[in-house]
Amino acid sequence: MPEASRWHRGGTSKPKLYYRKEVEIRTTLQELLLYFIFLINLCILTFGMVNPHMYYLNKVMSSLFLDTSVPGDERTNFKSIRSTTDFWKFMEGPLLEGLYWDSWYNNQELYNLKNSSRIYYENIILGVPRVRQLKVRNNTCKIYSSFESLMSECYDKYTAENEDLSDFGLQPNIEWKYSRSNANSPWHWGFVGVYRNGGYIFTLSKSKSETKSKFIDLRLNSWITRGTRVIFIDFSLYNANVNLFCIIRLVAEFPATGGILTSWQFYSVKLLRYVSYYDYFIASCEVTFCIFLIVFTTQEIKKVKEFKSAYLKSIWNWLELLLLLLCFTAVFFNIYCNVQLFLLLGQLLENTEKYSDFYFLAYWHIYYNNIIAVTIFFAWIKIFKFISFNKTMSQLSSTLSRCIKDIVGFAIMFFIIFFAYAQLGFLVFGSQVDDFSTFQNSIFTQFRIVLGDFNFAGIQQANWILGPIYFITFIFFVFFVLLNMFLAIINDTYSEVKADYSIGRRPDFELGKMIKKGCFNALEKLKLKKAPKDEDLIIKSSDLAEEARRQGFDENEIERAEKMKKWKERLEKKYYSTETEDDYQPVTQQEFQELFLYAVELEKELHYVSLKLNRVMRKLSALQ
C-alpha cells in the first residue's frame, strides 16, 4: 500500500531509479571509452604529420642566410641590414655564397649544375631563386604648402592605389618591367604594409658567376629606387633524406621614414605525405578519423532533434559543435592541399630554369597544421565533460558558474583601467620605447608587466616624470588591488561551494568511485581481494574511542559523538547513496521526524561548542 501511494504522488520506485542510474553510468563509460579511442587516433594522426627534422632544417637554413656576416664586416648580416648599401653587400656576399655550393671541399664537382643546384650538398633548390620588388609612384603624398619649394619628390607608404606599375630603367630587360600578379599566391603581411603579388621580378641563374654579374649590373643601374617599398627573395628546397620541403622568403621593407626593416619566413613542410609504410598507417588513421567524425555528427543530430532548443543551453554541447566544426574544417583543408599538390606539383617541377612557387602550397599547409593543432586542443578540453562527475571537477564547475556574474562585473572594471593605462603608455612612450610603439604592443606589454617582465629603465628614460608615476600606479592598482580582488572572488565562492558539498550536496554519481567500485568487485570475484568484515569496522571504532580517552575527552562526550556518527552514517546511507529514490520523492512523516531529531541534536552540539568557546575566551581575557 505505501508503494502504491508513492506512485500516485509522483515518486519513482527504487529499483527503477537504480536501473536508470546504472544505465547512465554504463552509457557514460561507453562514451568515454569511444572518445579515448578517437583521441588516441587523433594524436597519432597529428603527431605523425610532424617531423622532428623540421626544426633542424629551419635552423640550419636560418643560420646560413640570416646569421652569416658580410666578408670584411662581421657586424653586417641580413638581420642587421639598415641601408641600401648593406642590402647589396648581403646580396653579393652571404646570399650568393649560401645559394651556390658548386663543389666539395677538395674542389671536386659532385653533381650536374644544369639539372639542379644544392645547399649544403643535401638540399636541392627547386627551380631557381627569385627576387621581386614593389614600388610606389612619385607625388603620392601631399606636401604642406610651406615646404613645396623644398620637396620635388614625395613617395607615400605602400598601398595598392599608390603602387607604381610603369616600366623604368633599362626597359628591354624583364626586371625593369612590371609583371602582373599570380592570383593563386596570398598577399604578404609585413611590418609596415600588406603587399600584393607581382612587381618587378628577376630570376637568378644556375651559374654563380652569371648571378653575381646580374647583381652588379642591377646595383650600378639603380634597380632599387626611392620608390622601392619592399623586396622579396624567394626560393624553395627539397631534402629527399627526410622528405621535407623548405620554403624560404627573405623580406626587406623600405618604409617611408627611410632605412630598412628585415623579416623572414622559413616553412618546413611535408608535402609528399604518403611515401613510407608509416605514412600509409597515418593514412589509415585519417580514414578512421573521418569515420569517427561521421559517428559523432550523427549523434549530435539525434541530440538536436531530441532536445531542440534546450540543446543549446549546455556549454558542453557548444564545445561539441565547435569541435565538429574544426574537424570538418581540417578535413576540408587536407583535401584542398592534396588536390592542389596533385595539380601543381608536375607543373612546378617541369622547368628547372624557372622559379617554382611552392609558397602557395606551403602557406595553406601551414594553415592546415594550425587548424589541426587547435582541433586537438579542444579535443583534450572535452575530456572535462566526462570527468565532471568527479567531486573536485564538480566543485570547480560549480564555483565558476556561481561567481560568473561577479567575474563579469570585475572584468569590466579591470579592462577599463587596463585600457586606460595602455592608452596612456602608448601616447607617452610610444615614440621612443619599442614595447609601446603601437597600442597593441602597449596592451601586451602591460600583461608582461603583471607577470614581472618589464623594462623600467626604458620608460624612465623616455619620460623621467610620467614614467615612474605610470609604473608605480599601474602596479598598485592592477597588481595589488584588482588581481587580489579577483582571487578573493574565486576564493570566497569556492569556500561556499565546498561548504555546500560538506553538508551533503554532491554529484549524482562520481565516475572515479564507480570505476574503483567496479575494479574492487572484479577483484572480489577473482578472489584476489577480500571484502571488509563488520568485526574490522568495530575494531576500528573501538580504537578511535580509546584514542579519544587518551586525548582527555570524558565518557559522555565520547558516547554522544559515537551516537551522532551512527546517526549520520544511517541518514547518509538513506538519503545520499546512488541507490535511493529520486531527490524529488516526498518525505514520509517518520522520515521527517528522524531528520528533525537529527537537527535538534546538531543544535545541541553547536550550543555545547559555543559554551566551550566562551569559556576559553573568558580565560584568555582574564590572563590579559
Tab-separated table of C-alpha atoms in Angstrom, residues 184-485:
chain	number	residue	atom	x	y	z
A	184	ASN	CA	46.909	31.912	-56.514
A	185	SER	CA	49.597	33.369	-54.255
A	186	PRO	CA	48.479	35.048	-50.998
A	187	TRP	CA	49.366	38.621	-50.098
A	188	HIS	CA	52.194	39.228	-47.651
A	189	TRP	CA	51.589	40.972	-44.325
A	190	GLY	CA	54.709	42.908	-43.359
A	191	PHE	CA	55.690	45.289	-40.577
A	192	VAL	CA	54.531	48.492	-42.287
A	193	GLY	CA	52.191	47.278	-45.021
A	194	VAL	CA	50.284	44.499	-46.760
A	195	TYR	CA	51.893	43.673	-50.106
A	196	ARG	CA	50.256	42.055	-53.081
A	197	ASN	CA	51.862	39.871	-55.732
A	198	GLY	CA	53.521	40.906	-58.937
A	199	GLY	CA	56.032	43.713	-59.257
A	200	TYR	CA	59.467	43.947	-60.855
A	201	ILE	CA	60.898	40.445	-60.960
A	202	PHE	CA	64.138	38.790	-61.976
A	203	THR	CA	65.196	35.188	-61.525
A	204	LEU	CA	68.704	34.078	-60.671
A	205	SER	CA	70.805	31.837	-62.866
A	206	LYS	CA	72.130	28.381	-62.062
A	207	SER	CA	75.602	29.784	-62.562
A	208	LYS	CA	77.150	31.630	-59.656
A	209	SER	CA	79.208	33.927	-61.879
A	210	GLU	CA	76.202	34.917	-64.006
A	211	THR	CA	74.165	35.692	-60.907
A	212	LYS	CA	76.931	37.829	-59.444
A	213	SER	CA	77.227	39.777	-62.699
A	214	LYS	CA	73.466	40.295	-62.623
A	215	PHE	CA	73.604	41.699	-59.078
A	216	ILE	CA	76.404	44.094	-60.002
A	217	ASP	CA	74.525	45.265	-63.114
A	218	LEU	CA	71.332	45.939	-61.111
A	219	ARG	CA	73.262	47.791	-58.414
A	220	LEU	CA	75.120	50.018	-60.864
A	221	ASN	CA	71.916	50.859	-62.750
A	222	SER	CA	69.946	51.687	-59.560
A	223	TRP	CA	67.352	48.925	-59.646
A	224	ILE	CA	66.455	49.957	-56.076
A	225	THR	CA	64.988	53.482	-56.154
A	226	ARG	CA	63.442	55.906	-53.685
A	227	GLY	CA	60.034	54.487	-54.599
A	228	THR	CA	61.011	50.940	-53.585
A	229	ARG	CA	58.948	49.772	-50.631
A	230	VAL	CA	59.692	46.051	-50.336
A	231	ILE	CA	61.955	43.379	-51.842
A	232	PHE	CA	61.213	39.646	-51.595
A	233	ILE	CA	63.830	36.912	-52.028
A	234	ASP	CA	62.023	33.593	-52.583
A	235	PHE	CA	63.324	30.073	-53.175
A	236	SER	CA	62.311	26.518	-52.286
A	237	LEU	CA	64.331	23.448	-51.276
A	238	TYR	CA	63.677	19.732	-51.086
A	239	ASN	CA	65.595	17.321	-48.871
A	240	ALA	CA	64.992	13.728	-50.015
A	241	ASN	CA	66.803	12.333	-46.965
A	242	VAL	CA	63.985	13.416	-44.632
A	243	ASN	CA	61.262	14.029	-47.276
A	244	LEU	CA	60.823	17.692	-46.368
A	245	PHE	CA	60.307	20.853	-48.384
A	246	CYS	CA	61.698	24.129	-47.036
A	247	ILE	CA	60.129	27.269	-48.495
A	248	ILE	CA	62.187	30.375	-47.695
A	249	ARG	CA	61.204	34.016	-48.005
A	250	LEU	CA	63.544	36.870	-47.017
A	251	VAL	CA	61.825	40.262	-46.859
A	252	ALA	CA	63.397	43.727	-46.804
A	253	GLU	CA	60.890	46.556	-46.283
A	254	PHE	CA	61.777	50.148	-47.147
A	255	PRO	CA	59.388	52.303	-45.055
A	256	ALA	CA	58.575	55.872	-45.950
A	257	THR	CA	60.646	57.006	-42.959
A	258	GLY	CA	63.835	55.638	-44.526
A	259	GLY	CA	66.035	52.712	-43.561
A	260	ILE	CA	65.263	49.004	-43.989
A	261	LEU	CA	63.256	46.567	-41.846
A	262	THR	CA	64.081	42.902	-42.394
A	263	SER	CA	61.898	39.854	-41.734
A	264	TRP	CA	61.860	36.240	-42.851
A	265	GLN	CA	59.766	33.093	-43.166
A	266	PHE	CA	61.051	29.506	-43.095
A	267	TYR	CA	58.360	26.896	-43.724
A	268	SER	CA	59.446	23.274	-43.412
A	269	VAL	CA	56.509	21.143	-44.549
A	270	LYS	CA	55.867	17.566	-45.584
A	271	LEU	CA	54.016	17.983	-48.864
A	272	LEU	CA	54.601	14.406	-50.095
A	273	ARG	CA	52.706	12.722	-47.282
A	274	TYR	CA	52.364	9.099	-48.469
A	275	VAL	CA	55.810	7.672	-49.153
A	276	SER	CA	56.779	5.145	-46.441
A	277	TYR	CA	54.799	2.386	-44.718
A	278	TYR	CA	54.379	4.608	-41.680
A	279	ASP	CA	52.807	7.266	-43.910
A	280	TYR	CA	50.238	4.727	-45.086
A	281	PHE	CA	49.499	3.899	-41.457
A	282	ILE	CA	48.837	7.616	-40.903
A	283	ALA	CA	46.530	7.500	-43.922
A	284	SER	CA	44.541	4.693	-42.235
A	285	CYS	CA	44.273	6.923	-39.138
A	286	GLU	CA	42.868	9.678	-41.362
A	287	VAL	CA	40.188	7.286	-42.651
A	288	THR	CA	39.377	6.258	-39.057
A	289	PHE	CA	39.156	9.938	-38.117
A	290	CYS	CA	36.558	10.501	-40.855
A	291	ILE	CA	34.527	7.505	-39.601
A	292	PHE	CA	34.557	8.894	-36.049
A	293	LEU	CA	33.532	12.283	-37.431
A	294	ILE	CA	30.507	10.773	-39.162
A	295	VAL	CA	29.512	8.871	-35.989
A	296	PHE	CA	29.819	11.952	-33.744
A	297	THR	CA	27.921	14.107	-36.235
A	298	THR	CA	25.083	11.574	-36.308
A	299	GLN	CA	24.948	11.539	-32.515
A	300	GLU	CA	24.749	15.319	-32.315
A	301	ILE	CA	21.995	15.461	-34.934
A	302	LYS	CA	19.970	12.988	-32.858
A	303	LYS	CA	20.523	15.118	-29.740
A	304	VAL	CA	19.384	18.269	-31.539
A	305	LYS	CA	16.209	16.533	-32.721
A	306	GLU	CA	15.529	15.188	-29.234
A	307	PHE	CA	16.235	18.284	-27.123
A	308	LYS	CA	15.624	21.011	-29.757
A	309	SER	CA	16.215	24.497	-28.266
A	310	ALA	CA	17.257	23.039	-24.891
A	311	TYR	CA	20.293	21.554	-26.658
A	312	LEU	CA	21.967	24.969	-26.837
A	313	LYS	CA	21.667	25.596	-23.086
A	314	SER	CA	24.599	23.309	-22.265
A	315	ILE	CA	28.155	24.614	-22.687
A	316	TRP	CA	29.342	21.085	-23.468
A	317	ASN	CA	27.049	20.979	-26.496
A	318	TRP	CA	28.565	24.224	-27.740
A	319	LEU	CA	32.028	22.701	-27.298
A	320	GLU	CA	30.845	19.637	-29.219
A	321	LEU	CA	29.642	21.813	-32.105
A	322	LEU	CA	32.899	23.780	-32.126
A	323	LEU	CA	34.932	20.571	-32.194
A	324	LEU	CA	32.863	19.183	-35.074
A	325	LEU	CA	33.276	22.454	-36.988
A	326	LEU	CA	37.062	22.344	-36.516
A	327	CYS	CA	37.183	18.697	-37.602
A	328	PHE	CA	35.242	19.407	-40.794
A	329	THR	CA	37.471	22.431	-41.478
A	330	ALA	CA	40.588	20.275	-41.023
A	331	VAL	CA	39.208	17.645	-43.426
A	332	PHE	CA	38.440	20.377	-45.980
A	333	PHE	CA	41.962	21.844	-45.694
A	334	ASN	CA	43.504	18.393	-46.025
A	335	ILE	CA	41.539	17.609	-49.194
A	336	TYR	CA	42.266	21.058	-50.638
A	337	CYS	CA	46.032	20.796	-50.001
A	338	ASN	CA	46.249	17.306	-51.510
A	339	VAL	CA	44.259	18.311	-54.608
A	340	GLN	CA	46.375	21.435	-55.178
A	341	LEU	CA	49.577	19.444	-54.740
A	342	PHE	CA	48.359	16.846	-57.241
A	343	LEU	CA	47.501	19.568	-59.779
A	344	LEU	CA	50.542	21.819	-59.347
A	345	LEU	CA	53.495	19.575	-58.483
A	346	GLY	CA	54.117	18.412	-62.030
A	347	GLN	CA	53.932	21.968	-63.391
A	348	LEU	CA	56.288	23.337	-60.728
A	349	LEU	CA	58.957	20.695	-61.405
A	350	GLU	CA	58.621	20.773	-65.187
A	351	ASN	CA	61.084	23.585	-65.919
A	352	THR	CA	64.191	23.845	-63.735
A	353	GLU	CA	65.132	27.219	-65.270
A	354	LYS	CA	62.074	28.995	-63.815
A	355	TYR	CA	61.055	29.919	-60.303
A	356	SER	CA	58.922	27.215	-58.638
A	357	ASP	CA	56.290	28.895	-56.480
A	358	PHE	CA	55.869	26.403	-53.635
A	359	TYR	CA	54.987	29.261	-51.268
A	360	PHE	CA	51.311	28.871	-52.173
A	361	LEU	CA	51.289	25.169	-51.185
A	362	ALA	CA	53.317	25.736	-48.013
A	363	TYR	CA	51.081	28.630	-46.958
A	364	TRP	CA	47.905	26.512	-46.985
A	365	HIS	CA	49.681	23.531	-45.480
A	366	ILE	CA	50.735	25.688	-42.511
A	367	TYR	CA	47.101	26.770	-42.089
A	368	TYR	CA	46.086	23.103	-42.113
A	369	ASN	CA	48.623	22.354	-39.368
A	370	ASN	CA	47.268	25.266	-37.314
A	371	ILE	CA	43.681	24.014	-37.663
A	372	ILE	CA	44.737	20.517	-36.567
A	373	ALA	CA	46.593	21.989	-33.572
A	374	VAL	CA	43.509	23.940	-32.431
A	375	THR	CA	41.332	20.855	-33.008
A	376	ILE	CA	43.410	18.586	-30.789
A	377	PHE	CA	43.500	21.317	-28.126
A	378	PHE	CA	39.705	21.404	-27.855
A	379	ALA	CA	39.606	17.613	-28.159
A	380	TRP	CA	41.608	17.375	-24.927
A	381	ILE	CA	39.425	20.040	-23.291
A	382	LYS	CA	36.360	17.890	-23.995
A	383	ILE	CA	37.665	15.274	-21.539
A	384	PHE	CA	36.438	17.570	-18.761
A	385	LYS	CA	32.918	16.707	-19.866
A	386	PHE	CA	33.439	13.081	-18.815
A	387	ILE	CA	35.333	13.766	-15.597
A	388	SER	CA	32.905	16.489	-14.474
A	389	PHE	CA	31.180	13.764	-12.414
A	390	ASN	CA	34.243	13.811	-10.205
A	391	LYS	CA	33.736	15.667	-6.919
A	392	THR	CA	36.683	18.024	-7.470
A	393	MET	CA	35.659	18.865	-11.032
A	394	SER	CA	32.067	19.372	-9.928
A	395	GLN	CA	33.237	21.813	-7.268
A	396	LEU	CA	35.295	23.687	-9.867
A	397	SER	CA	32.403	23.981	-12.341
A	398	SER	CA	30.012	24.996	-9.548
A	399	THR	CA	32.449	27.672	-8.384
A	400	LEU	CA	32.816	29.172	-11.854
A	401	SER	CA	29.091	29.075	-12.607
A	402	ARG	CA	28.212	30.654	-9.252
A	403	CYS	CA	30.678	33.536	-9.454
A	404	ILE	CA	30.346	34.258	-13.188
A	405	LYS	CA	28.294	37.429	-12.560
A	406	ASP	CA	30.875	38.778	-10.114
A	407	ILE	CA	33.687	37.954	-12.557
A	408	VAL	CA	31.918	39.752	-15.432
A	409	GLY	CA	31.452	42.852	-13.278
A	410	PHE	CA	35.075	42.694	-12.175
A	411	ALA	CA	36.271	42.183	-15.771
A	412	ILE	CA	34.506	45.358	-16.915
A	413	MET	CA	36.174	47.377	-14.176
A	414	PHE	CA	39.556	45.706	-14.792
A	415	PHE	CA	39.655	46.327	-18.539
A	416	ILE	CA	38.508	49.945	-18.185
A	417	ILE	CA	41.552	50.635	-16.003
A	418	PHE	CA	43.787	48.343	-18.097
A	419	PHE	CA	42.969	50.020	-21.425
A	420	ALA	CA	43.244	53.471	-19.845
A	421	TYR	CA	46.823	52.646	-18.794
A	422	ALA	CA	47.549	51.106	-22.219
A	423	GLN	CA	46.477	54.289	-23.967
A	424	LEU	CA	48.498	56.388	-21.529
A	425	GLY	CA	51.604	54.284	-22.149
A	426	PHE	CA	51.160	54.392	-25.936
A	427	LEU	CA	50.757	58.172	-26.049
A	428	VAL	CA	53.592	58.950	-23.608
A	429	PHE	CA	56.224	56.329	-24.512
A	430	GLY	CA	55.128	55.129	-27.974
A	431	SER	CA	57.568	57.259	-29.966
A	432	GLN	CA	60.634	56.118	-28.006
A	433	VAL	CA	60.053	52.676	-26.418
A	434	ASP	CA	59.581	49.639	-28.664
A	435	ASP	CA	57.247	47.921	-26.172
A	436	PHE	CA	54.775	50.820	-26.503
A	437	SER	CA	55.281	51.577	-30.213
A	438	THR	CA	51.691	50.555	-31.041
A	439	PHE	CA	48.522	50.332	-28.992
A	440	GLN	CA	48.540	46.527	-29.371
A	441	ASN	CA	52.127	46.394	-28.103
A	442	SER	CA	51.105	48.507	-25.105
A	443	ILE	CA	48.357	46.028	-24.178
A	444	PHE	CA	50.656	43.001	-24.332
A	445	THR	CA	53.439	44.887	-22.570
A	446	GLN	CA	51.128	45.527	-19.617
A	447	PHE	CA	50.280	41.834	-19.421
A	448	ARG	CA	54.019	41.168	-19.305
A	449	ILE	CA	54.404	43.751	-16.516
A	450	VAL	CA	51.787	41.861	-14.497
A	451	LEU	CA	53.888	38.696	-14.956
A	452	GLY	CA	57.056	40.516	-13.873
A	453	ASP	CA	58.659	41.105	-17.298
A	454	PHE	CA	59.167	44.845	-17.803
A	455	ASN	CA	61.727	47.425	-18.913
A	456	PHE	CA	61.542	50.156	-16.290
A	457	ALA	CA	64.748	51.830	-17.480
A	458	GLY	CA	63.270	52.356	-20.956
A	459	ILE	CA	60.115	54.151	-19.805
A	460	GLN	CA	62.067	56.144	-17.211
A	461	GLN	CA	64.461	57.331	-19.901
A	462	ALA	CA	61.545	58.220	-22.214
A	463	ASN	CA	59.890	60.408	-19.555
A	464	TRP	CA	61.596	60.717	-16.180
A	465	ILE	CA	58.443	62.172	-14.517
A	466	LEU	CA	55.498	60.299	-16.029
A	467	GLY	CA	57.457	57.053	-16.430
A	468	PRO	CA	57.825	56.236	-12.693
A	469	ILE	CA	54.307	57.563	-11.963
A	470	TYR	CA	52.822	55.324	-14.649
A	471	PHE	CA	54.730	52.282	-13.455
A	472	ILE	CA	54.057	52.670	-9.709
A	473	THR	CA	50.339	53.440	-10.068
A	474	PHE	CA	49.839	50.613	-12.601
A	475	ILE	CA	51.495	48.086	-10.282
A	476	PHE	CA	49.452	49.318	-7.311
A	477	PHE	CA	46.000	49.378	-8.908
A	478	VAL	CA	46.288	46.394	-11.261
A	479	PHE	CA	48.627	44.065	-9.430
A	480	PHE	CA	47.917	44.733	-5.751
A	481	VAL	CA	44.239	45.756	-5.884
A	482	LEU	CA	42.453	44.313	-8.916
A	483	LEU	CA	44.192	40.927	-9.128
A	484	ASN	CA	43.713	40.340	-5.410
A	485	MET	CA	40.033	41.257	-5.771
